[in-house]
Every structure is written in C-alpha cells, then in structure tokens.
PDB file of C-alpha atoms in Angstrom:
ATOM      1  CA  MET A   1     103.566 -58.391 -35.756  1.00  0.00           C
ATOM      2  CA  ILE A   2     102.546 -61.058 -38.299  1.00  0.00           C
ATOM      3  CA  ASN A   3      99.592 -62.065 -36.082  1.00  0.00           C
ATOM      4  CA  ARG A   4      98.467 -58.442 -35.869  1.00  0.00           C
ATOM      5  CA  ARG A   5      98.530 -58.095 -39.676  1.00  0.00           C
ATOM      6  CA  ARG A   6      96.535 -61.305 -40.090  1.00  0.00           C
ATOM      7  CA  ALA A   7      93.944 -59.999 -37.630  1.00  0.00           C
ATOM      8  CA  ALA A   8      93.668 -56.711 -39.528  1.00  0.00           C
ATOM      9  CA  PHE A   9      93.139 -58.517 -42.857  1.00  0.00           C
ATOM     10  CA  ALA A  10      90.466 -60.713 -41.296  1.00  0.00           C
ATOM     11  CA  ALA A  11      88.623 -57.688 -39.879  1.00  0.00           C
ATOM     12  CA  ALA A  12      88.700 -55.978 -43.282  1.00  0.00           C
ATOM     13  CA  ALA A  13      87.290 -59.086 -44.975  1.00  0.00           C
ATOM     14  CA  VAL A  14      84.431 -59.283 -42.451  1.00  0.00           C
ATOM     15  CA  ALA A  15      83.627 -55.608 -43.003  1.00  0.00           C
ATOM     16  CA  THR A  16      83.604 -56.081 -46.793  1.00  0.00           C
ATOM     17  CA  LEU A  17      81.309 -59.089 -46.481  1.00  0.00           C
ATOM     18  CA  ALA A  18      78.945 -57.193 -44.183  1.00  0.00           C
ATOM     19  CA  LEU A  19      78.782 -54.266 -46.624  1.00  0.00           C
ATOM     20  CA  THR A  20      78.081 -56.607 -49.544  1.00  0.00           C
ATOM     21  CA  THR A  21      75.320 -58.353 -47.583  1.00  0.00           C
ATOM     22  CA  ALA A  22      73.737 -55.012 -46.612  1.00  0.00           C
ATOM     23  CA  CYS A  23      73.558 -53.889 -50.250  1.00  0.00           C
ATOM     24  CA  GLY A  24      71.751 -57.064 -51.300  1.00  0.00           C
ATOM     25  CA  SER A  25      71.416 -58.563 -54.729  1.00  0.00           C
ATOM     26  CA  SER A  26      68.651 -56.108 -55.733  1.00  0.00           C
ATOM     27  CA  GLY A  27      70.972 -53.142 -55.665  1.00  0.00           C
ATOM     28  CA  THR A  28      68.662 -51.255 -53.284  1.00  0.00           C
ATOM     29  CA  GLN A  29      70.109 -49.864 -50.078  1.00  0.00           C
ATOM     30  CA  SER A  30      68.262 -48.807 -46.957  1.00  0.00           C
ATOM     31  CA  ALA A  31      69.366 -46.073 -44.625  1.00  0.00           C
ATOM     32  CA  PRO A  32      70.587 -47.261 -41.211  1.00  0.00           C
ATOM     33  CA  GLY A  33      67.742 -48.083 -38.878  1.00  0.00           C
ATOM     34  CA  THR A  34      65.103 -48.418 -41.645  1.00  0.00           C
ATOM     35  CA  THR A  35      63.412 -51.275 -43.456  1.00  0.00           C
ATOM     36  CA  SER A  36      62.872 -51.786 -47.164  1.00  0.00           C
ATOM     37  CA  ALA A  37      59.412 -50.221 -46.788  1.00  0.00           C
ATOM     38  CA  ASP A  38      61.082 -46.889 -46.134  1.00  0.00           C
ATOM     39  CA  ASN A  39      62.835 -46.828 -49.491  1.00  0.00           C
ATOM     40  CA  VAL A  40      62.296 -43.677 -51.521  1.00  0.00           C
ATOM     41  CA  GLN A  41      60.947 -44.043 -55.061  1.00  0.00           C
ATOM     42  CA  PRO A  42      62.833 -42.413 -57.924  1.00  0.00           C
ATOM     43  CA  ALA A  43      61.978 -38.756 -58.462  1.00  0.00           C
ATOM     44  CA  GLY A  44      58.944 -38.264 -60.667  1.00  0.00           C
ATOM     45  CA  GLN A  45      57.608 -41.806 -60.268  1.00  0.00           C
ATOM     46  CA  GLY A  46      53.861 -42.003 -59.703  1.00  0.00           C
ATOM     47  CA  THR A  47      53.196 -38.271 -59.964  1.00  0.00           C
ATOM     48  CA  SER A  48      50.517 -36.328 -61.795  1.00  0.00           C
ATOM     49  CA  ASP A  49      49.414 -32.785 -62.546  1.00  0.00           C
ATOM     50  CA  TYR A  50      47.530 -32.729 -59.249  1.00  0.00           C
ATOM     51  CA  GLY A  51      50.575 -33.227 -57.058  1.00  0.00           C
ATOM     52  CA  TYR A  52      49.795 -36.719 -55.804  1.00  0.00           C
ATOM     53  CA  GLY A  53      50.904 -40.179 -56.895  1.00  0.00           C
ATOM     54  CA  SER A  54      49.088 -42.150 -59.554  1.00  0.00           C
ATOM     55  CA  SER A  55      50.760 -45.513 -59.012  1.00  0.00           C
ATOM     56  CA  GLY A  56      48.010 -46.783 -56.705  1.00  0.00           C
ATOM     57  CA  GLY A  57      48.603 -45.480 -53.193  1.00  0.00           C
ATOM     58  CA  GLY A  58      46.114 -47.966 -51.787  1.00  0.00           C
ATOM     59  CA  SER A  59      44.799 -51.385 -52.508  1.00  0.00           C
ATOM     60  CA  GLY A  60      41.731 -51.997 -54.615  1.00  0.00           C
ATOM     61  CA  SER A  61      39.629 -51.874 -51.449  1.00  0.00           C
ATOM     62  CA  GLY A  62      39.674 -48.086 -51.572  1.00  0.00           C
ATOM     63  CA  GLY A  63      41.486 -47.545 -48.286  1.00  0.00           C
ATOM     64  CA  GLN A  64      40.146 -47.358 -44.756  1.00  0.00           C
ATOM     65  CA  ALA A  65      39.437 -44.309 -42.686  1.00  0.00           C
ATOM     66  CA  GLY A  66      42.464 -43.313 -40.654  1.00  0.00           C
ATOM     67  CA  GLY A  67      45.802 -44.985 -41.222  1.00  0.00           C
ATOM     68  CA  THR A  68      49.286 -43.541 -41.513  1.00  0.00           C
ATOM     69  CA  ASP A  69      49.769 -39.973 -42.653  1.00  0.00           C
ATOM     70  CA  THR A  70      52.464 -38.864 -45.072  1.00  0.00           C
ATOM     71  CA  ALA A  71      55.835 -37.735 -43.756  1.00  0.00           C
ATOM     72  CA  ALA A  72      54.481 -34.227 -43.233  1.00  0.00           C
ATOM     73  CA  GLY A  73      51.516 -35.568 -41.257  1.00  0.00           C
ATOM     74  CA  LYS A  74      49.027 -34.434 -43.913  1.00  0.00           C
ATOM     75  CA  ALA A  75      47.455 -35.760 -47.074  1.00  0.00           C
ATOM     76  CA  PRO A  76      49.319 -34.729 -50.258  1.00  0.00           C
ATOM     77  CA  LYS A  77      48.263 -31.288 -51.409  1.00  0.00           C
ATOM     78  CA  ALA A  78      45.776 -31.445 -54.260  1.00  0.00           C
ATOM     79  CA  ALA A  79      44.824 -28.820 -56.810  1.00  0.00           C
ATOM     80  CA  PRO A  80      41.523 -26.940 -56.460  1.00  0.00           C
ATOM     81  CA  ALA A  81      38.659 -28.129 -58.638  1.00  0.00           C
ATOM     82  CA  GLY A  82      38.161 -24.810 -60.444  1.00  0.00           C
ATOM     83  CA  LYS A  83      34.931 -24.626 -62.432  1.00  0.00           C
ATOM     84  CA  LEU A  84      33.180 -27.945 -62.025  1.00  0.00           C
ATOM     85  CA  ALA A  85      31.939 -29.843 -65.059  1.00  0.00           C
ATOM     86  CA  LEU A  86      29.363 -32.553 -65.711  1.00  0.00           C
ATOM     87  CA  HIS A  87      30.261 -35.679 -67.652  1.00  0.00           C
ATOM     88  CA  GLN A  88      27.884 -38.286 -69.042  1.00  0.00           C
ATOM     89  CA  ASP A  89      29.232 -41.759 -68.347  1.00  0.00           C
ATOM     90  CA  ALA A  90      27.730 -44.544 -70.447  1.00  0.00           C
ATOM     91  CA  LYS A  91      27.351 -46.847 -67.422  1.00  0.00           C
ATOM     92  CA  ILE A  92      26.562 -44.630 -64.451  1.00  0.00           C
ATOM     93  CA  GLY A  93      24.999 -41.512 -65.969  1.00  0.00           C
ATOM     94  CA  THR A  94      25.831 -37.897 -65.137  1.00  0.00           C
ATOM     95  CA  VAL A  95      28.822 -37.390 -62.831  1.00  0.00           C
ATOM     96  CA  VAL A  96      30.587 -34.343 -61.405  1.00  0.00           C
ATOM     97  CA  ALA A  97      34.139 -33.654 -62.547  1.00  0.00           C
ATOM     98  CA  ASP A  98      36.710 -30.942 -61.902  1.00  0.00           C
ATOM     99  CA  SER A  99      37.822 -28.411 -64.495  1.00  0.00           C
ATOM    100  CA  LYS A 100      40.217 -30.983 -65.988  1.00  0.00           C
ATOM    101  CA  GLY A 101      37.522 -33.622 -66.321  1.00  0.00           C
ATOM    102  CA  MET A 102      38.655 -35.766 -63.374  1.00  0.00           C
ATOM    103  CA  THR A 103      35.732 -37.479 -61.637  1.00  0.00           C
ATOM    104  CA  LEU A 104      34.844 -36.453 -58.074  1.00  0.00           C
ATOM    105  CA  TYR A 105      33.707 -39.020 -55.506  1.00  0.00           C
ATOM    106  CA  ARG A 106      31.899 -39.326 -52.172  1.00  0.00           C
ATOM    107  CA  PHE A 107      32.514 -41.744 -49.293  1.00  0.00           C
ATOM    108  CA  ASP A 108      29.681 -43.583 -47.520  1.00  0.00           C
ATOM    109  CA  LYS A 109      31.471 -43.315 -44.159  1.00  0.00           C
ATOM    110  CA  ASP A 110      31.374 -39.500 -44.340  1.00  0.00           C
ATOM    111  CA  THR A 111      28.326 -37.512 -43.249  1.00  0.00           C
ATOM    112  CA  PRO A 112      26.611 -34.603 -45.054  1.00  0.00           C
ATOM    113  CA  ASP A 113      24.702 -33.020 -42.153  1.00  0.00           C
ATOM    114  CA  PRO A 114      26.810 -31.922 -40.473  1.00  0.00           C
ATOM    115  CA  ALA A 115      29.472 -32.269 -43.151  1.00  0.00           C
ATOM    116  CA  LYS A 116      32.340 -34.417 -41.895  1.00  0.00           C
ATOM    117  CA  SER A 117      35.161 -36.312 -43.575  1.00  0.00           C
ATOM    118  CA  ASN A 118      36.146 -39.691 -42.142  1.00  0.00           C
ATOM    119  CA  CYS A 119      38.885 -40.308 -44.712  1.00  0.00           C
ATOM    120  CA  ALA A 120      42.338 -39.438 -43.357  1.00  0.00           C
ATOM    121  CA  GLY A 121      45.876 -40.754 -43.402  1.00  0.00           C
ATOM    122  CA  SER A 122      46.480 -43.450 -46.016  1.00  0.00           C
ATOM    123  CA  CYS A 123      42.835 -43.178 -47.087  1.00  0.00           C
ATOM    124  CA  ALA A 124      43.367 -39.537 -48.009  1.00  0.00           C
ATOM    125  CA  THR A 125      46.458 -40.504 -49.992  1.00  0.00           C
ATOM    126  CA  THR A 126      44.412 -42.868 -52.140  1.00  0.00           C
ATOM    127  CA  TRP A 127      41.431 -40.487 -52.194  1.00  0.00           C
ATOM    128  CA  PRO A 128      42.874 -36.932 -52.142  1.00  0.00           C
ATOM    129  CA  PRO A 129      40.381 -34.421 -50.680  1.00  0.00           C
ATOM    130  CA  VAL A 130      39.416 -31.681 -53.135  1.00  0.00           C
ATOM    131  CA  PRO A 131      40.197 -28.159 -51.843  1.00  0.00           C
ATOM    132  CA  ALA A 132      37.185 -25.848 -51.817  1.00  0.00           C
ATOM    133  CA  ASP A 133      39.013 -22.643 -52.725  1.00  0.00           C
ATOM    134  CA  GLY A 134      37.901 -21.057 -55.994  1.00  0.00           C
ATOM    135  CA  THR A 135      35.364 -23.742 -56.913  1.00  0.00           C
ATOM    136  CA  THR A 136      32.437 -22.586 -59.070  1.00  0.00           C
ATOM    137  CA  ALA A 137      29.369 -24.396 -60.389  1.00  0.00           C
ATOM    138  CA  PRO A 138      28.386 -25.039 -64.025  1.00  0.00           C
ATOM    139  CA  ALA A 139      24.831 -24.491 -65.288  1.00  0.00           C
ATOM    140  CA  GLY A 140      23.737 -27.967 -64.206  1.00  0.00           C
ATOM    141  CA  ILE A 141      24.703 -27.705 -60.526  1.00  0.00           C
ATOM    142  CA  ASP A 142      22.883 -25.534 -58.018  1.00  0.00           C
ATOM    143  CA  LYS A 143      25.602 -23.241 -56.666  1.00  0.00           C
ATOM    144  CA  SER A 144      23.904 -23.250 -53.261  1.00  0.00           C
ATOM    145  CA  LYS A 145      24.870 -26.938 -52.957  1.00  0.00           C
ATOM    146  CA  LEU A 146      28.582 -26.074 -52.955  1.00  0.00           C
ATOM    147  CA  GLY A 147      30.184 -25.674 -49.549  1.00  0.00           C
ATOM    148  CA  SER A 148      33.225 -26.678 -47.531  1.00  0.00           C
ATOM    149  CA  VAL A 149      34.270 -28.531 -44.418  1.00  0.00           C
ATOM    150  CA  THR A 150      37.473 -27.863 -42.495  1.00  0.00           C
ATOM    151  CA  ARG A 151      39.597 -30.984 -42.103  1.00  0.00           C
ATOM    152  CA  ALA A 152      41.799 -31.808 -39.118  1.00  0.00           C
ATOM    153  CA  ASP A 153      44.865 -30.502 -40.981  1.00  0.00           C
ATOM    154  CA  GLY A 154      43.145 -27.148 -41.572  1.00  0.00           C
ATOM    155  CA  VAL A 155      42.417 -27.710 -45.270  1.00  0.00           C
ATOM    156  CA  LYS A 156      38.967 -26.606 -46.410  1.00  0.00           C
ATOM    157  CA  GLN A 157      37.516 -29.465 -48.424  1.00  0.00           C
ATOM    158  CA  LEU A 158      34.859 -29.005 -51.083  1.00  0.00           C
ATOM    159  CA  THR A 159      31.408 -30.373 -50.303  1.00  0.00           C
ATOM    160  CA  ILE A 160      28.479 -30.945 -52.657  1.00  0.00           C
ATOM    161  CA  ALA A 161      25.116 -31.071 -50.880  1.00  0.00           C
ATOM    162  CA  GLY A 162      27.155 -31.557 -47.702  1.00  0.00           C
ATOM    163  CA  TRP A 163      29.169 -34.542 -48.966  1.00  0.00           C
ATOM    164  CA  PRO A 164      32.976 -34.071 -48.933  1.00  0.00           C
ATOM    165  CA  ALA A 165      34.463 -34.469 -52.427  1.00  0.00           C
ATOM    166  CA  TYR A 166      37.535 -36.521 -53.383  1.00  0.00           C
ATOM    167  CA  ARG A 167      39.511 -37.558 -56.444  1.00  0.00           C
ATOM    168  CA  TYR A 168      40.762 -41.132 -56.917  1.00  0.00           C
ATOM    169  CA  ILE A 169      44.469 -41.760 -57.301  1.00  0.00           C
ATOM    170  CA  LYS A 170      43.959 -44.467 -59.954  1.00  0.00           C
ATOM    171  CA  ASP A 171      41.963 -42.226 -62.287  1.00  0.00           C
ATOM    172  CA  THR A 172      44.632 -41.085 -64.733  1.00  0.00           C
ATOM    173  CA  LYS A 173      42.688 -39.250 -67.441  1.00  0.00           C
ATOM    174  CA  ALA A 174      39.571 -37.165 -67.879  1.00  0.00           C
ATOM    175  CA  GLY A 175      36.420 -39.262 -67.793  1.00  0.00           C
ATOM    176  CA  ASP A 176      37.899 -42.162 -65.787  1.00  0.00           C
ATOM    177  CA  THR A 177      35.539 -43.585 -63.149  1.00  0.00           C
ATOM    178  CA  LYS A 178      37.761 -46.342 -61.743  1.00  0.00           C
ATOM    179  CA  GLY A 179      36.753 -45.378 -58.214  1.00  0.00           C
ATOM    180  CA  GLN A 180      33.089 -46.189 -58.757  1.00  0.00           C
ATOM    181  CA  GLY A 181      31.982 -48.855 -56.277  1.00  0.00           C
ATOM    182  CA  VAL A 182      35.438 -49.401 -54.752  1.00  0.00           C
ATOM    183  CA  GLY A 183      35.119 -51.129 -51.380  1.00  0.00           C
ATOM    184  CA  GLY A 184      31.356 -50.822 -51.667  1.00  0.00           C
ATOM    185  CA  THR A 185      31.681 -47.359 -50.104  1.00  0.00           C
ATOM    186  CA  TRP A 186      32.899 -45.047 -52.873  1.00  0.00           C
ATOM    187  CA  ASN A 187      30.718 -43.564 -55.623  1.00  0.00           C
ATOM    188  CA  ALA A 188      31.037 -40.841 -58.199  1.00  0.00           C
ATOM    189  CA  LEU A 189      29.103 -37.722 -57.262  1.00  0.00           C
ATOM    190  CA  ALA A 190      25.898 -36.889 -59.124  1.00  0.00           C
ATOM    191  CA  PRO A 191      25.041 -33.171 -59.629  1.00  0.00           C
ATOM    192  CA  ASP A 192      22.691 -33.177 -56.617  1.00  0.00           C
ATOM    193  CA  GLY A 193      25.298 -34.751 -54.326  1.00  0.00           C
ATOM    194  CA  LYS A 194      23.724 -38.207 -54.511  1.00  0.00           C
ATOM    195  CA  LYS A 195      25.474 -41.334 -55.754  1.00  0.00           C
ATOM    196  CA  ALA A 196      25.898 -41.579 -59.491  1.00  0.00           C
ATOM    197  CA  GLY A 197      24.754 -44.870 -60.943  1.00  0.00           C
ATOM    198  CA  ALA A 198      21.721 -45.202 -58.677  1.00  0.00           C
ATOM    199  CA  GLN A 199      19.618 -45.561 -61.841  1.00  0.00           C
ATOM    200  CA  GLU A 200      20.394 -47.153 -65.177  1.00  0.00           C
ATOM    201  CA  PRO A 201      21.207 -44.687 -67.992  1.00  0.00           C
ATOM    202  CA  SER A 202      18.140 -44.170 -70.195  1.00  0.00           C
ATOM    203  CA  ASP A 203      17.308 -43.096 -73.733  1.00  0.00           C
ATOM    204  CA  VAL A 204      15.224 -40.292 -72.217  1.00  0.00           C
ATOM    205  CA  SER A 205      15.356 -39.188 -68.588  1.00  0.00           C
ATOM    206  CA  VAL A 206      14.638 -36.247 -66.311  1.00  0.00           C
ATOM    207  CA  PHE A 207      17.472 -33.944 -65.221  1.00  0.00           C
ATOM    208  CA  ASN A 208      16.791 -31.755 -62.193  1.00  0.00           C
ATOM    209  CA  HIS A 209      18.045 -28.401 -63.404  1.00  0.00           C
ATOM    210  CA  PRO A 210      18.659 -25.700 -60.751  1.00  0.00           C
ATOM    211  CA  ASP A 211      16.925 -23.020 -62.864  1.00  0.00           C
ATOM    212  CA  LEU A 212      14.321 -24.858 -64.930  1.00  0.00           C
ATOM    213  CA  GLY A 213      13.385 -27.759 -62.687  1.00  0.00           C
ATOM    214  CA  GLY A 214      12.846 -31.204 -64.204  1.00  0.00           C
ATOM    215  CA  ILE A 215      13.825 -31.152 -67.896  1.00  0.00           C
ATOM    216  CA  LEU A 216      14.081 -33.978 -70.411  1.00  0.00           C
ATOM    217  CA  VAL A 217      17.498 -35.072 -71.642  1.00  0.00           C
ATOM    218  CA  ASP A 218      18.615 -37.716 -74.119  1.00  0.00           C
ATOM    219  CA  GLY A 219      20.870 -40.710 -73.502  1.00  0.00           C
ATOM    220  CA  LYS A 220      23.955 -38.484 -73.599  1.00  0.00           C
ATOM    221  CA  GLY A 221      22.548 -36.059 -71.044  1.00  0.00           C
ATOM    222  CA  ARG A 222      21.804 -33.356 -73.628  1.00  0.00           C
ATOM    223  CA  THR A 223      18.861 -31.038 -73.045  1.00  0.00           C
ATOM    224  CA  LEU A 224      15.942 -31.697 -75.400  1.00  0.00           C
ATOM    225  CA  TYR A 225      14.142 -28.723 -76.992  1.00  0.00           C
ATOM    226  CA  ARG A 226      11.015 -28.210 -79.025  1.00  0.00           C
ATOM    227  CA  PHE A 227      10.497 -25.557 -81.717  1.00  0.00           C
ATOM    228  CA  ASN A 228       7.509 -23.227 -81.860  1.00  0.00           C
ATOM    229  CA  LYS A 229       7.446 -23.368 -85.675  1.00  0.00           C
ATOM    230  CA  ASP A 230       6.942 -27.136 -85.599  1.00  0.00           C
ATOM    231  CA  SER A 231       3.457 -28.516 -85.104  1.00  0.00           C
ATOM    232  CA  ALA A 232       2.258 -31.683 -83.424  1.00  0.00           C
ATOM    233  CA  TRP A 233      -1.092 -31.920 -85.192  1.00  0.00           C
ATOM    234  CA  PRO A 234      -1.189 -31.660 -88.077  1.00  0.00           C
ATOM    235  CA  MET A 235       2.435 -32.767 -88.188  1.00  0.00           C
ATOM    236  CA  LYS A 236       4.700 -29.993 -89.446  1.00  0.00           C
ATOM    237  CA  PHE A 237       8.487 -29.519 -89.391  1.00  0.00           C
ATOM    238  CA  GLY A 238       9.617 -25.908 -89.212  1.00  0.00           C
ATOM    239  CA  CYS A 239      13.308 -26.688 -88.744  1.00  0.00           C
ATOM    240  CA  ASN A 240      14.877 -27.745 -92.029  1.00  0.00           C
ATOM    241  CA  ASP A 241      18.004 -27.203 -94.128  1.00  0.00           C
ATOM    242  CA  ALA A 242      20.389 -24.704 -92.415  1.00  0.00           C
ATOM    243  CA  CYS A 243      18.370 -24.925 -89.184  1.00  0.00           C
ATOM    244  CA  LEU A 244      19.408 -28.568 -88.839  1.00  0.00           C
ATOM    245  CA  GLU A 245      23.079 -27.592 -88.703  1.00  0.00           C
ATOM    246  CA  THR A 246      22.458 -26.046 -85.292  1.00  0.00           C
ATOM    247  CA  TRP A 247      19.487 -28.011 -83.992  1.00  0.00           C
ATOM    248  CA  LYS A 248      19.921 -31.766 -84.347  1.00  0.00           C
ATOM    249  CA  PRO A 249      16.857 -34.065 -84.409  1.00  0.00           C
ATOM    250  CA  ALA A 250      16.958 -36.343 -81.360  1.00  0.00           C
ATOM    251  CA  LYS A 251      17.180 -40.051 -82.068  1.00  0.00           C
ATOM    252  CA  PRO A 252      14.125 -42.252 -81.373  1.00  0.00           C
ATOM    253  CA  ALA A 253      13.936 -43.796 -77.902  1.00  0.00           C
ATOM    254  CA  ASP A 254      13.166 -47.290 -76.673  1.00  0.00           C
ATOM    255  CA  ARG A 255      10.077 -47.046 -74.450  1.00  0.00           C
ATOM    256  CA  SER A 256      11.564 -49.667 -72.157  1.00  0.00           C
ATOM    257  CA  LYS A 257      14.534 -47.370 -71.491  1.00  0.00           C
ATOM    258  CA  LEU A 258      12.884 -44.307 -69.978  1.00  0.00           C
ATOM    259  CA  ASN A 259      13.398 -42.713 -66.600  1.00  0.00           C
ATOM    260  CA  GLY A 260      10.929 -40.279 -65.075  1.00  0.00           C
ATOM    261  CA  ILE A 261       8.655 -39.847 -68.089  1.00  0.00           C
ATOM    262  CA  ALA A 262       5.483 -41.717 -69.014  1.00  0.00           C
ATOM    263  CA  PRO A 263       6.007 -44.070 -72.002  1.00  0.00           C
ATOM    264  CA  LYS A 264       2.748 -42.875 -73.569  1.00  0.00           C
ATOM    265  CA  LEU A 265       4.374 -39.458 -74.166  1.00  0.00           C
ATOM    266  CA  ILE A 266       7.202 -40.956 -76.233  1.00  0.00           C
ATOM    267  CA  SER A 267       6.776 -41.615 -79.952  1.00  0.00           C
ATOM    268  CA  THR A 268       8.691 -41.469 -83.247  1.00  0.00           C
ATOM    269  CA  VAL A 269       7.967 -39.232 -86.228  1.00  0.00           C
ATOM    270  CA  THR A 270       9.288 -39.399 -89.782  1.00  0.00           C
ATOM    271  CA  ARG A 271      10.820 -36.259 -91.235  1.00  0.00           C
ATOM    272  CA  PRO A 272      10.371 -35.159 -94.892  1.00  0.00           C
ATOM    273  CA  ASP A 273      13.808 -36.607 -95.754  1.00  0.00           C
ATOM    274  CA  GLY A 274      12.822 -39.980 -94.335  1.00  0.00           C
ATOM    275  CA  THR A 275      14.836 -39.848 -91.094  1.00  0.00           C
ATOM    276  CA  ARG A 276      13.120 -40.832 -87.857  1.00  0.00           C
ATOM    277  CA  GLN A 277      13.021 -38.409 -84.936  1.00  0.00           C
ATOM    278  CA  LEU A 278      12.061 -38.597 -81.277  1.00  0.00           C
ATOM    279  CA  ALA A 279       8.795 -36.894 -80.376  1.00  0.00           C
ATOM    280  CA  VAL A 280       7.511 -35.979 -76.911  1.00  0.00           C
ATOM    281  CA  ASP A 281       3.756 -35.555 -76.619  1.00  0.00           C
ATOM    282  CA  CYS A 282       3.789 -35.682 -80.452  1.00  0.00           C
ATOM    283  CA  TRP A 283       6.188 -32.707 -80.731  1.00  0.00           C
ATOM    284  CA  PRO A 284       9.527 -33.339 -82.505  1.00  0.00           C
ATOM    285  CA  VAL A 285      12.452 -32.630 -80.175  1.00  0.00           C
ATOM    286  CA  TYR A 286      16.048 -31.584 -80.835  1.00  0.00           C
ATOM    287  CA  TRP A 287      19.371 -31.088 -79.081  1.00  0.00           C
ATOM    288  CA  PHE A 288      21.368 -27.869 -79.435  1.00  0.00           C
ATOM    289  CA  THR A 289      24.942 -27.866 -80.761  1.00  0.00           C
ATOM    290  CA  GLY A 290      25.699 -24.915 -78.473  1.00  0.00           C
ATOM    291  CA  ASP A 291      25.265 -27.096 -75.355  1.00  0.00           C
ATOM    292  CA  GLU A 292      28.627 -28.534 -74.326  1.00  0.00           C
ATOM    293  CA  GLN A 293      27.834 -30.692 -71.301  1.00  0.00           C
ATOM    294  CA  PRO A 294      24.892 -32.145 -69.340  1.00  0.00           C
ATOM    295  CA  GLY A 295      22.897 -29.391 -67.648  1.00  0.00           C
ATOM    296  CA  ASP A 296      23.658 -26.765 -70.308  1.00  0.00           C
ATOM    297  CA  ILE A 297      20.564 -24.869 -71.470  1.00  0.00           C
ATOM    298  CA  ASN A 298      22.182 -22.442 -73.902  1.00  0.00           C
ATOM    299  CA  GLY A 299      19.343 -23.022 -76.345  1.00  0.00           C
ATOM    300  CA  GLN A 300      16.616 -22.049 -73.893  1.00  0.00           C
ATOM    301  CA  GLY A 301      14.516 -19.170 -75.266  1.00  0.00           C
ATOM    302  CA  LYS A 302      16.630 -18.800 -78.418  1.00  0.00           C
ATOM    303  CA  MET A 303      14.889 -16.350 -80.777  1.00  0.00           C
ATOM    304  CA  GLY A 304      11.832 -16.769 -78.578  1.00  0.00           C
ATOM    305  CA  LEU A 305      11.184 -20.077 -80.369  1.00  0.00           C
ATOM    306  CA  TRP A 306      13.160 -22.838 -78.682  1.00  0.00           C
ATOM    307  CA  PHE A 307      12.293 -24.256 -75.257  1.00  0.00           C
ATOM    308  CA  ALA A 308      13.263 -27.148 -72.990  1.00  0.00           C
ATOM    309  CA  VAL A 309      10.632 -29.791 -72.294  1.00  0.00           C
ATOM    310  CA  SER A 310       9.177 -30.855 -68.937  1.00  0.00           C
ATOM    311  CA  LYS A 311       8.558 -34.447 -67.862  1.00  0.00           C
ATOM    312  CA  GLU A 312       4.889 -33.821 -68.684  1.00  0.00           C
ATOM    313  CA  GLY A 313       5.887 -33.084 -72.271  1.00  0.00           C
ATOM    314  CA  LYS A 314       5.180 -29.350 -72.033  1.00  0.00           C
ATOM    315  CA  LYS A 315       7.537 -26.587 -73.078  1.00  0.00           C
ATOM    316  CA  ILE A 316       9.250 -24.672 -70.286  1.00  0.00           C
ATOM    317  CA  THR A 317       9.213 -20.955 -71.001  1.00  0.00           C
ATOM    318  CA  THR A 318      11.347 -19.819 -68.070  1.00  0.00           C
ATOM    319  CA  THR A 319      14.515 -18.156 -69.344  1.00  0.00           C
ATOM    320  CA  PRO A 320      17.207 -17.679 -66.659  1.00  0.00           C
ATOM    321  CA  GLU A 321      19.192 -14.446 -66.759  1.00  0.00           C
ATOM    322  CA  GLY A 322      22.550 -14.883 -68.475  1.00  0.00           C
TER     323      GLY A 322
END
C-alpha cells in the first residue's frame, strides 16, 4: 500500500513538472500539436480601419508572390477605395490615394494587358488588394483608366490603366509612401497608371489632364492659370487687392528645375507691391484657392477670364462640362 502511494506521488510530481515546462518562462502557451508560430496575437493588435494588420505582415522586402494564405485561405478583406484622390509627394511627385488618403501601389511582377495579379498569399497580406467596387475617379484621373481584375478568390481588384492596385500594410496614415521602392518591385501609382517617382519633382511641370491635355502645374501639383485682364507687353497686372485673396501669384521657378516646358518660356516679373511672380511666356500666372488637389481645374473658365496654360505657354480655353 505504501509503495502504491509513493508511486502515485511520483506520477503527480512528473505531471506537474511537465505542465510547468510546457507553459515556459514566457507565460505563453501553445495549443496541443502547434508551435509557437501558431500563437494568436491579443485582440486588436496590429489592426486598422481597413480591416488588416498594420504591424508589418511581411519583411521589408515587400513579400513574394504566392506564399501562405490566411486561415480562411484568402487575403484579409480590405475596404473599397471610394473616390480616389491625388496627393503631391515632395519626393516622388503626384501619387494616387484612396478616399482616406492612403497611397495605392503597383507591383512590377503583375501585368496590365491582360490585367493579372501575381501577388497572393502572404504577399497579399502585406500588400492588400484594393477592391474595385464603388471606386470613382477625381478630376485628374481619366475615368476610362479605371477597371478591375477578378482574383483567384473571386474578389474584383481595382486596376488603373490595367495595373492592379494595392495598399501597403506599413503605411499607417494619409500621405505615407513607405511602400515606394520596396523590394525594387513596388511603386506608388501615378495618375496614368505609371510608376510615381519616374521623374524628379519640378518647380514647373506638365500634368496630363484627362480633359484639358498637358497643363502646367507648380511644384505642389497645383494648376497654373493666367488672367485675361493681365497683359504681357506692356506689363500690366489686372488681379490686385481682393482678387489676390482667391488667385495667388505663383512663386518664381528655377529654370534648372523644369519638366516638360522650355526654359525660355519661364521668367519672373515684379508686381506693383514688390513681390516676385512666376511668368510663362511673359504672362503672370496664378494658382486658384478653389483647387484642392493635383488635377483640379475648378478655376478653368472662371468669369470667362481665367484659363489653364499649355506647355507651349498658351492659354487653354476648353471648359469641361461640370
């Protein structure tokens, strides 16, 4: 009887030791048959308004095509883009963003014609595909460039000029472009579907507007306008006083920082109050306070006096409906 009791105590001690060892010093337990990699994170950790983690689901390499899917066998569900927006980044120029200002990206291993996504599994966790449903274009994006491609899981993904669009899990606030150049294969989307950052940002450059064609914009991507009541020769300023509250004189440009316009067309004029203003083909130019983002042309045709400027320095008189 005594031997049986001793055996029972010994068995209990072994069981207690085994339990203690299984728990580990970290205080983290794993379910039977799993490894520590299967541990579940605390609720709410690494989440965002878009329904996917923001704690860095992939390494800095940007993820590889394929890989392991989530538990459901699909990439985490992402929110639709809504009305797209354009954002002027100081380093890479004009980029496409969703309605919340989150940058959209393209992947070099995808194809635009025919449109095909080659980012799945763990790649699609790091780079969540943007659903196409309900997406609309702002003034600066040709709506005919918006489309969709059906992914293997049945989700219709937004495409811009045929390129599938993604967000980046490490972008945490509007305007972030942390995905730019990741792995040498990821780039923010430009309005025409090309890679943002292909050209250095300039003091004056040409923006390919879907309605007006090539128009001049300043270093912040704002449309430049000229005023019919101004005069190039003799020099005359028709916009003064209250007019300047709405129409702001554009700052002078460095001729070495131009893109798409001949340097000979760029000059600087001095206003009656002594301030210096950018001139294109000798005409003073302005930006409109009613334009909110790159590609906006809300000042075009205002009062029949204000007009965007072409890369040849001429006023553009086309006025799109609406």
